[in-house]
Coordinates of C-alpha atoms in Angstrom, one line a residue:
M1 CA 0.0 0.0 0.0
E2 CA 1.2 3.5 -0.8
Y3 CA 1.1 6.1 1.9
R4 CA 0.9 9.8 1.4
K5 CA 1.1 13.0 3.4
N6 CA -1.8 13.4 5.9
D7 CA -2.7 9.7 5.9
L8 CA -3.5 8.2 9.3
V9 CA -1.8 4.9 10.1
T10 CA -1.8 2.6 13.1
L11 CA 1.6 1.3 14.2
E12 CA 3.3 -1.1 16.6
I13 CA 6.5 0.7 17.6
E14 CA 9.2 -1.9 17.4
D15 CA 12.4 0.0 17.5
C16 CA 14.0 3.4 18.4
G17 CA 16.0 5.7 16.0
T18 CA 19.2 7.4 17.0
D19 CA 17.3 10.6 17.8
G20 CA 14.9 8.8 20.1
E21 CA 12.0 8.6 17.6
G22 CA 9.8 5.5 17.6
I23 CA 10.0 3.2 14.5
G24 CA 7.0 1.2 13.3
K25 CA 5.9 -0.4 10.0
A26 CA 2.7 -0.5 8.1
D27 CA 2.6 -2.9 5.1
G28 CA 6.4 -2.7 4.8
F29 CA 6.3 1.1 4.9
T30 CA 8.6 2.4 7.8
V31 CA 7.4 5.4 9.8
F32 CA 9.5 7.4 12.3
V33 CA 7.3 8.9 15.0
K34 CA 8.6 11.5 17.5
D35 CA 7.4 10.9 21.1
A36 CA 6.5 7.3 20.4
I37 CA 8.5 4.6 22.3
I38 CA 9.2 0.9 21.9
G39 CA 6.1 -1.1 22.8
D40 CA 3.6 1.6 22.1
K41 CA 0.6 1.0 19.7
V42 CA -0.1 4.4 18.2
L43 CA -2.1 6.4 15.7
A44 CA 0.2 8.6 13.6
K45 CA -0.4 11.1 10.9
I46 CA 2.0 11.1 8.0
I47 CA 3.7 14.5 7.7
K48 CA 6.4 13.6 5.1
A49 CA 6.4 10.6 2.8
K50 CA 9.2 9.0 0.7
K51 CA 9.1 5.9 -1.4
N52 CA 9.7 3.4 1.4
Y53 CA 9.6 5.4 4.6
G54 CA 8.0 8.5 6.1
Y55 CA 7.7 10.7 9.2
G56 CA 4.6 10.8 11.3
R57 CA 3.2 13.0 14.1
L58 CA 1.9 11.1 17.2
M59 CA -1.9 11.6 17.3
E60 CA -3.0 9.1 19.9
I61 CA -1.4 6.4 22.1
I62 CA -3.8 3.5 21.5
E63 CA -2.0 1.1 23.9
P64 CA 0.9 2.5 26.0
S65 CA 4.2 0.6 26.2
P66 CA 5.0 -1.2 29.4
F67 CA 8.2 1.0 29.4
R68 CA 6.3 4.2 29.2
V69 CA 6.5 6.5 32.2
E70 CA 5.0 9.9 33.1
P71 CA 7.5 12.7 32.3
E72 CA 8.4 15.0 35.2
C73 CA 8.3 18.0 32.9
A74 CA 4.9 19.1 31.5
F75 CA 6.6 20.7 28.5
A76 CA 8.7 17.6 27.5
R77 CA 7.0 17.1 24.1
Q78 CA 6.8 20.7 23.2
C79 CA 10.4 21.6 24.2
G80 CA 12.1 18.6 22.5
G81 CA 15.2 18.9 24.6
C82 CA 14.4 15.7 26.6
Q83 CA 13.6 13.3 23.8
L84 CA 13.4 10.2 26.2
Q85 CA 11.5 11.5 29.2
A86 CA 8.6 9.2 28.5
L87 CA 10.9 6.1 28.4
S88 CA 11.9 4.3 31.6
Y89 CA 15.4 5.0 32.6
E90 CA 16.5 1.3 32.3
K91 CA 15.3 1.3 28.7
Q92 CA 17.1 4.6 28.1
L93 CA 20.3 3.0 29.0
E94 CA 19.6 0.0 26.7
F95 CA 18.9 2.5 23.9
K96 CA 22.2 4.3 24.4
E97 CA 24.3 1.1 24.6
K98 CA 22.6 -0.1 21.4
K99 CA 23.3 3.3 19.7
V100 CA 27.0 3.2 20.5
R101 CA 27.3 -0.5 19.4
G102 CA 25.3 0.2 16.2
H103 CA 27.6 3.1 15.1
L104 CA 30.8 1.1 15.9
E105 CA 29.6 -1.9 13.9
R106 CA 27.9 -0.1 10.9
I107 CA 30.3 2.9 10.5
G108 CA 33.5 1.5 12.0
G109 CA 33.1 -2.0 10.8
F110 CA 34.0 -3.5 14.2
T111 CA 32.8 -6.9 15.3
D112 CA 33.1 -8.7 18.7
L113 CA 33.1 -5.3 20.4
P114 CA 34.8 -5.2 23.9
M115 CA 31.8 -3.3 25.3
E116 CA 31.5 -2.7 29.0
P117 CA 28.1 -2.0 30.7
I118 CA 27.0 1.6 30.4
I119 CA 27.6 3.7 33.5
G120 CA 24.2 5.1 34.4
M121 CA 23.0 7.9 36.7
E122 CA 21.5 7.5 40.2
K123 CA 19.0 10.2 39.5
P124 CA 18.5 11.3 35.8
Y125 CA 16.9 14.7 36.8
R126 CA 18.3 17.9 38.3
Y127 CA 21.8 17.2 37.1
R128 CA 22.7 20.1 34.8
N129 CA 25.1 22.7 36.3
K130 CA 24.6 25.2 33.4
A131 CA 21.5 26.5 31.7
Q132 CA 21.0 29.2 29.0
F133 CA 17.5 30.7 28.9
P134 CA 16.5 32.9 25.9
V135 CA 14.3 35.8 26.7
G136 CA 11.4 37.1 24.6
R137 CA 7.7 38.0 24.5
G138 CA 4.9 35.5 24.4
K139 CA 1.8 35.7 22.1
D140 CA 0.0 37.6 24.8
G141 CA 2.8 40.2 25.0
R142 CA 4.3 39.0 28.4
I143 CA 8.0 38.7 28.9
I144 CA 8.8 35.0 28.9
T145 CA 11.9 32.8 29.2
G146 CA 12.3 29.1 28.7
F147 CA 13.8 27.0 25.8
Y148 CA 13.5 26.9 22.1
A149 CA 11.1 24.3 20.7
G150 CA 12.9 21.7 18.6
R151 CA 14.5 23.2 15.4
T152 CA 12.8 26.6 15.9
H153 CA 13.4 29.8 17.7
S154 CA 10.0 29.8 19.3
I155 CA 10.3 30.0 23.1
I156 CA 8.5 27.4 25.2
E157 CA 7.9 29.2 28.5
N158 CA 9.5 27.3 31.3
R159 CA 11.4 28.7 34.2
D160 CA 12.0 25.4 36.0
C161 CA 13.6 22.9 33.7
A162 CA 13.5 19.4 35.2
L163 CA 17.1 18.8 34.3
G164 CA 18.3 22.0 35.9
V165 CA 18.7 23.1 39.5
P166 CA 16.0 24.8 41.5
E167 CA 18.1 28.0 41.8
N168 CA 17.4 28.6 38.1
K169 CA 13.7 29.5 38.7
E170 CA 14.7 31.9 41.6
V171 CA 17.1 33.7 39.3
L172 CA 14.7 34.0 36.4
D173 CA 11.8 35.2 38.6
R174 CA 14.0 38.1 39.8
V175 CA 15.4 38.9 36.3
I176 CA 12.0 39.0 34.7
G177 CA 10.5 40.9 37.6
H178 CA 13.3 43.5 37.2
M179 CA 12.6 43.8 33.4
E180 CA 8.9 44.3 34.0
K181 CA 9.4 46.9 36.7
Y182 CA 11.7 49.1 34.6
G183 CA 10.2 48.5 31.2
I184 CA 13.3 46.7 29.9
E185 CA 12.7 45.1 26.5
P186 CA 13.7 41.5 25.6
Y187 CA 15.7 41.0 22.4
D188 CA 13.7 40.5 19.2
E189 CA 16.0 38.6 16.8
A190 CA 13.6 39.3 13.9
V191 CA 14.4 43.0 14.0
G192 CA 17.6 43.0 16.0
R193 CA 16.2 45.3 18.8
G194 CA 15.6 44.9 22.5
L195 CA 18.2 44.6 25.3
V196 CA 18.1 41.2 27.2
R197 CA 19.0 38.2 25.0
H198 CA 19.7 35.3 27.3
V199 CA 20.2 34.6 31.0
L200 CA 23.1 32.2 31.7
I201 CA 23.2 30.4 35.0
R202 CA 26.0 28.2 36.4
Y203 CA 25.8 26.2 39.6
G204 CA 28.6 24.5 41.6
F205 CA 27.3 21.1 42.7
F206 CA 30.1 20.6 45.2
T207 CA 30.4 24.2 46.4
G208 CA 26.8 25.5 46.1
E209 CA 28.1 28.6 44.3
V210 CA 25.8 30.4 41.8
M211 CA 26.8 32.5 38.8
V212 CA 24.3 34.7 36.8
C213 CA 25.4 36.3 33.5
L214 CA 23.0 38.4 31.5
I215 CA 23.7 38.5 27.7
L216 CA 22.8 42.0 26.5
N217 CA 22.3 43.6 23.1
G218 CA 23.9 46.7 24.7
N219 CA 26.4 47.8 27.2
R220 CA 24.4 48.4 30.4
L221 CA 21.2 47.2 32.1
P222 CA 18.9 49.9 33.7
E223 CA 19.1 50.0 37.5
E224 CA 21.8 47.3 37.6
R225 CA 22.4 47.9 41.4
E226 CA 18.8 47.0 42.2
L227 CA 19.0 43.7 40.3
V228 CA 22.2 42.9 42.0
E229 CA 20.6 43.4 45.4
A230 CA 17.7 41.1 44.4
L231 CA 20.0 38.3 43.1
R232 CA 22.3 38.5 46.1
E233 CA 19.3 37.3 48.3
I234 CA 19.7 33.8 46.6
P235 CA 21.8 31.5 48.8
G236 CA 25.1 30.7 47.2
M237 CA 25.2 33.7 44.9
T238 CA 28.8 34.3 44.1
S239 CA 29.1 36.0 40.7
I240 CA 26.8 38.4 38.8
M241 CA 28.0 39.5 35.3
V242 CA 27.0 41.0 32.0
N243 CA 28.1 39.8 28.6
V244 CA 27.8 42.1 25.6
N245 CA 26.7 40.6 22.3
K246 CA 25.4 43.1 19.7
K247 CA 25.8 40.8 16.7
R248 CA 22.8 39.5 14.8
N249 CA 23.6 35.8 14.8
N250 CA 22.8 32.6 16.7
V251 CA 25.9 32.7 18.9
I252 CA 24.8 33.2 22.5
L253 CA 27.9 34.8 24.1
G254 CA 29.9 37.8 23.0
E255 CA 33.5 38.4 23.8
E256 CA 33.1 41.3 26.3
V257 CA 32.3 40.4 29.9
R258 CA 31.8 42.9 32.8
L259 CA 31.6 42.0 36.5
L260 CA 28.6 43.6 38.3
W261 CA 29.2 42.0 41.7
G262 CA 31.3 39.2 43.4
Q263 CA 34.0 37.4 41.6
P264 CA 34.4 36.6 37.9
Y265 CA 34.1 32.9 38.3
I266 CA 32.6 30.2 40.5
T267 CA 34.5 27.1 41.8
D268 CA 33.5 23.5 41.6
R269 CA 35.3 20.2 41.9
I270 CA 35.7 16.9 40.1
G271 CA 37.2 14.3 42.4
D272 CA 40.0 16.1 44.3
I273 CA 40.6 18.8 41.6
S274 CA 39.1 22.3 42.0
Y275 CA 38.2 24.3 38.9
Q276 CA 37.4 28.0 38.4
I277 CA 34.6 28.4 35.9
S278 CA 33.8 31.6 34.0
P279 CA 30.9 32.4 31.7
L280 CA 33.0 31.4 28.7
S281 CA 34.4 28.2 30.2
F282 CA 33.6 24.8 28.7
F283 CA 32.9 22.5 31.7
Q284 CA 31.0 19.3 31.6
V285 CA 27.3 20.0 32.5
N286 CA 26.9 16.9 34.7
P287 CA 29.6 17.0 37.3
L288 CA 28.5 13.9 39.2
Q289 CA 28.8 11.7 36.1
T290 CA 31.9 13.6 34.9
G291 CA 33.7 12.2 37.9
K292 CA 32.8 8.7 36.7
L293 CA 33.7 9.5 33.1
Y294 CA 37.2 10.9 34.0
A295 CA 37.8 8.0 36.4
K296 CA 37.2 5.6 33.5
A297 CA 39.5 7.6 31.2
L298 CA 42.2 7.6 33.9
E299 CA 41.7 3.8 34.3
Y300 CA 42.2 3.3 30.5
A301 CA 45.2 5.6 30.5
D302 CA 46.9 3.2 33.0
L303 CA 49.4 5.7 34.3
H304 CA 52.2 4.8 36.8
G305 CA 54.0 8.1 37.2
E306 CA 56.5 7.7 34.4
E307 CA 54.4 8.6 31.4
T308 CA 54.2 11.7 29.2
V309 CA 50.6 12.5 28.2
W310 CA 49.1 14.8 25.6
D311 CA 45.5 15.9 26.3
L312 CA 44.0 17.3 23.1
Y313 CA 40.9 19.6 23.2
C314 CA 41.6 20.1 26.9
G315 CA 39.2 23.0 27.6
I316 CA 40.0 24.5 31.0
G317 CA 42.2 21.6 31.9
T318 CA 39.6 19.3 33.3
I319 CA 41.0 16.0 32.1
S320 CA 44.6 17.3 32.0
L321 CA 44.7 18.0 35.8
F322 CA 43.0 14.6 36.5
L323 CA 45.7 12.9 34.5
A324 CA 48.6 14.9 36.0
Q325 CA 47.9 13.3 39.4
R326 CA 49.4 10.1 38.1
A327 CA 51.5 11.0 35.0
K328 CA 55.1 12.3 34.8
F329 CA 54.0 15.2 32.6
V330 CA 50.9 16.3 30.8
R331 CA 50.6 18.7 27.8
G332 CA 47.2 20.2 27.0
V333 CA 45.9 21.8 23.8
E334 CA 42.9 24.0 23.4
I335 CA 41.9 26.6 20.7
I336 CA 40.3 29.1 23.0
P337 CA 42.9 31.4 24.7
A338 CA 40.6 32.2 27.6
A339 CA 40.2 28.5 28.3
I340 CA 44.0 28.0 28.4
E341 CA 44.3 30.9 30.9
N342 CA 41.7 29.1 33.0
A343 CA 43.6 25.9 32.7
K344 CA 46.8 27.5 33.9
E345 CA 45.0 29.1 36.8
N346 CA 43.3 25.8 37.7
A347 CA 46.8 24.1 37.7
R348 CA 48.1 26.9 40.0
I349 CA 45.2 26.7 42.6
N350 CA 45.6 22.9 42.8
G351 CA 49.4 23.1 43.1
I352 CA 49.9 21.0 40.0
E353 CA 53.2 21.8 38.2
N354 CA 53.8 18.9 35.8
V355 CA 51.5 20.4 33.1
E356 CA 52.0 22.7 30.1
F357 CA 49.3 24.2 28.0
F358 CA 49.2 25.3 24.3
V359 CA 46.7 27.6 22.6
G360 CA 45.7 26.5 19.1
K361 CA 44.0 23.9 17.0
A362 CA 45.0 20.4 18.1
E363 CA 45.6 19.4 14.4
E364 CA 48.1 22.2 14.1
V365 CA 49.8 22.3 17.5
L366 CA 50.6 18.5 17.9
P367 CA 52.1 18.1 14.4
R368 CA 54.1 21.3 14.8
E369 CA 55.5 20.4 18.2
Y370 CA 56.3 16.8 17.1
Q371 CA 58.1 17.9 13.9
K372 CA 59.8 21.0 15.5
T373 CA 61.0 19.6 18.9
G374 CA 60.4 15.9 18.5
V375 CA 58.0 15.6 21.5
Y376 CA 56.5 12.2 22.1
A377 CA 53.7 10.7 24.1
D378 CA 53.2 7.4 26.0
V379 CA 49.5 8.2 26.1
I380 CA 47.4 10.6 24.1
V381 CA 43.9 11.5 25.3
V382 CA 41.4 13.2 22.9
D383 CA 38.0 14.7 23.8
P384 CA 36.9 16.4 20.5
P385 CA 33.7 18.2 19.7
R386 CA 30.9 16.4 17.9
K387 CA 32.7 16.6 14.5
G388 CA 35.5 14.3 15.8
C389 CA 39.2 14.6 15.1
D390 CA 40.8 16.2 12.1
E391 CA 42.6 13.6 9.8
V392 CA 45.9 15.5 10.1
L393 CA 45.7 15.0 13.9
L394 CA 44.9 11.3 13.5
A395 CA 47.9 10.9 11.1
T396 CA 50.2 12.6 13.6
I397 CA 49.0 10.3 16.4
V398 CA 49.8 7.3 14.2
E399 CA 53.3 8.7 13.5
M400 CA 54.0 9.4 17.1
Q401 CA 53.0 5.8 18.1
P402 CA 51.8 6.3 21.7
K403 CA 51.3 3.1 23.5
R404 CA 47.7 4.0 24.3
V405 CA 45.1 6.3 22.9
V406 CA 42.1 7.2 25.1
Y407 CA 39.3 8.7 23.1
V408 CA 36.4 10.4 24.9
S409 CA 33.5 11.1 22.5
C410 CA 30.2 12.9 22.7
D411 CA 29.2 11.5 19.2
S412 CA 29.5 7.8 18.6
A413 CA 29.2 8.2 14.8
T414 CA 32.3 10.3 14.4
L415 CA 34.0 8.2 17.0
A416 CA 33.4 5.1 14.9
R417 CA 34.9 6.8 11.9
D418 CA 38.1 8.0 13.7
L419 CA 38.6 4.6 15.4
R420 CA 38.5 2.9 12.0
Y421 CA 41.2 5.2 10.8
L422 CA 43.5 4.4 13.8
C423 CA 42.8 0.7 13.8
D424 CA 43.7 0.5 10.1
R425 CA 47.1 1.9 11.0
G426 CA 48.4 -0.2 13.8
Y427 CA 46.0 0.2 16.7
E428 CA 43.7 -2.3 18.4
L429 CA 40.3 -1.6 20.0
E430 CA 40.8 -2.8 23.5
R431 CA 37.8 -1.4 25.6
V432 CA 34.6 0.6 25.1
C433 CA 32.5 2.0 27.9
P434 CA 29.4 4.3 27.3
V435 CA 28.7 6.8 30.1
D436 CA 25.3 8.5 30.5
Q437 CA 26.0 12.1 31.0
F438 CA 22.6 13.4 29.7
G439 CA 19.7 11.4 31.2
N440 CA 16.4 11.7 29.4
T441 CA 18.1 12.9 26.2
V442 CA 19.5 10.8 23.3
H443 CA 23.0 12.0 23.9
V444 CA 25.7 9.6 25.3
E445 CA 29.4 9.9 26.0
T446 CA 31.8 7.0 25.2
V447 CA 35.3 6.3 26.5
V448 CA 37.5 4.0 24.3
L449 CA 40.9 2.5 24.8
L450 CA 43.2 1.9 21.8
S451 CA 46.5 0.1 22.2
Q452 CA 49.4 -0.5 19.8
Q453 CA 49.1 -3.9 18.2
K454 CA 50.9 -6.4 20.4
P455 CA 54.3 -7.9 19.4
N456 CA 52.7 -11.3 18.9
D457 CA 50.1 -9.9 16.4
T458 CA 50.9 -11.2 12.9
I459 CA 50.8 -9.3 9.7
E460 CA 51.4 -10.8 6.3
I461 CA 54.1 -9.0 4.3
D462 CA 56.1 -9.4 1.1
L463 CA 59.8 -9.2 2.0
D464 CA 62.5 -8.1 -0.5
L465 CA 65.9 -9.4 0.4
D466 CA 67.3 -5.9 0.0
E467 CA 65.2 -4.9 2.9
L468 CA 67.2 -7.0 5.3
D469 CA 69.9 -4.2 5.1
A470 CA 72.6 -6.5 6.6
T471 CA 75.6 -4.4 6.1
S472 CA 78.7 -4.6 8.2
A473 CA 77.9 -1.3 9.8
E474 CA 74.4 -2.5 10.7
L475 CA 75.9 -5.4 12.6
K476 CA 77.3 -2.8 15.1
A477 CA 73.8 -1.7 16.2
T478 CA 70.3 -2.7 15.1
Y479 CA 67.6 -0.2 14.4
Q480 CA 65.9 -1.1 17.7
E481 CA 69.1 -0.4 19.6
I482 CA 69.4 3.0 18.0
K483 CA 65.7 3.7 18.8
D484 CA 66.3 2.7 22.4
Y485 CA 69.4 4.8 22.8
V486 CA 67.7 7.9 21.3
L487 CA 64.6 7.5 23.6
K488 CA 66.8 7.0 26.7
E489 CA 69.3 9.8 26.1
F490 CA 67.1 12.4 24.4
G491 CA 63.5 11.4 25.3
L492 CA 62.6 11.2 21.6
K493 CA 60.9 8.4 19.6
V494 CA 62.3 7.9 16.1
S495 CA 61.1 5.6 13.3
S496 CA 63.1 3.2 11.2
L497 CA 62.5 5.5 8.3
Y498 CA 64.2 8.4 10.0
I499 CA 67.2 6.3 11.0
S500 CA 67.6 5.0 7.4
Q501 CA 67.5 8.6 6.1
I502 CA 70.2 9.8 8.5
K503 CA 72.3 6.7 7.8
R504 CA 72.2 7.6 4.1
K505 CA 73.2 11.2 4.9
C506 CA 76.2 9.9 6.9
G507 CA 77.3 7.6 4.0
I508 CA 76.3 4.3 5.7
E509 CA 75.1 1.8 3.1
V510 CA 71.4 1.0 3.4
G511 CA 69.5 -1.7 1.4
E512 CA 68.4 -0.3 -1.9
N513 CA 64.7 -0.6 -1.3
Y514 CA 64.7 -0.1 2.5
N515 CA 61.9 2.2 3.6
L516 CA 61.4 3.7 0.1
P517 CA 57.8 4.8 -0.7
K518 CA 55.6 2.1 -2.0
T519 CA 54.3 4.2 -5.0
E520 CA 55.7 7.0 -7.1
N521 CA 53.4 9.7 -5.6
S522 CA 53.8 8.7 -2.0
K523 CA 54.9 11.6 0.3
V524 CA 57.7 10.6 2.6
P525 CA 58.1 12.6 5.9
Q526 CA 61.6 13.9 6.4
C527 CA 63.4 13.6 9.7
P528 CA 63.2 16.8 11.8
K529 CA 66.4 18.5 12.8
G530 CA 66.2 17.6 16.5
K531 CA 65.7 13.9 15.7
E532 CA 68.5 14.0 13.1
D533 CA 71.0 15.3 15.7
A534 CA 69.9 12.6 18.2
I535 CA 70.2 9.8 15.6
K536 CA 73.7 11.0 14.6
A537 CA 74.7 10.9 18.3
A538 CA 73.5 7.3 18.5
L539 CA 75.5 6.4 15.4
K540 CA 78.6 8.0 17.0
Y541 CA 77.9 6.1 20.2
F542 CA 77.8 2.8 18.4
A543 CA 81.0 3.7 16.4
M544 CA 79.1 3.6 13.1
I545 CA 80.3 7.1 12.1

């Protein structure tokens, strides 16, 4: 049977899509239905139809699923931010495990996955330490705040999000009351006029400290002192700030921040590490689960006090400082200068000195430092944004050959793609553990451990006798002995390719085909100056030059 737009169809919901939508079939025609859950029998209206599948709007729940629960938030369906509130938490965790597994199998091509059970939350509500509320006017003309409905900029009025802390409502009540009292206009993005755009609230779960930052389409708020006095009545109030954003775009925060009262940050902890958090800081929104997430990353890193670690996409140093407790030295990289300043300050207040931070793109900083100074890593930790890692960065990781790579991901699809790249180039997928950072939503974090292939792993190769390179000079020191000497004396890792290049430079005979490119157009990396000097020192040590 052919289905068209506006047709009504009865469906048994048998599966769940990656965005949390229910999936049912009618006469072989697949329909994706938002707000339907596995086990529901529903009546849906087709709103978009393709040849073999379509999208439906939930019209009626004919028979509810045994896994259906009553959402704590009355606006769950309208808002769209909590796609899974109607699904029991046990089933939410099953869905997230299945999502990660599916991406690793379909996109990454992995089988027999070493999956560990997902780490769930004790309470999947009231866990967010940060909320950004847009401000506008409702249809009746009142000033409202809440959240944008899914894929729109229409505000669903709600001052008390079920995922946020109760302090949010107290702050919003006072801000809206102040605006109404003094006739302060909310921002209207359609015309670019109005003053108050958003209210940003941060909360320290372990300290009880509260930050309020008003994002303005202007420099000042009328009667600022009076609002400050009202907000100071809220227990834990620590920081009241203004952020100026006069640009007509979808970016929430501008670059200019002005302190109205208190200090320009709040403090919170993860484990034994304290962090200063500013309005612009990236800090995981679920601190209770973040402690579990970082503990798992630390477990996978398997540090014993002698390792050098690179932490890429380090933010304000959250993972870096966690790792530094057990590593010999940690280097962090982050593109945002303010975040790096926060990271340095966080290291200072925790008395951690075995860290160094770099400003820049990870895919630019790591290759530059590796080629310029020959830095190496025993362990590399990456925690990239949803788009995953740049291929240049992945290629550098492969070239550096760390013993272990710990990948922390907020998007299992791009994770699967990047893991495939690394595992095709000498790494082995050792462990996978999903962590539920975002209860009642479709999002899930994943921690993965990759290790260099073990010595007893076998690879089939075609060997040319010239590649044996058994010259009389070679008998004085093997390639491995040269590598070991360079690592011990200079702290550098060098490849057989680099050694052969320097041997040729020094007039030492090397097999004709040894380490030559496999094809005419292959690009061969050249040995950096620092590594060249170290290799020459090794050749002198072994009396080869």
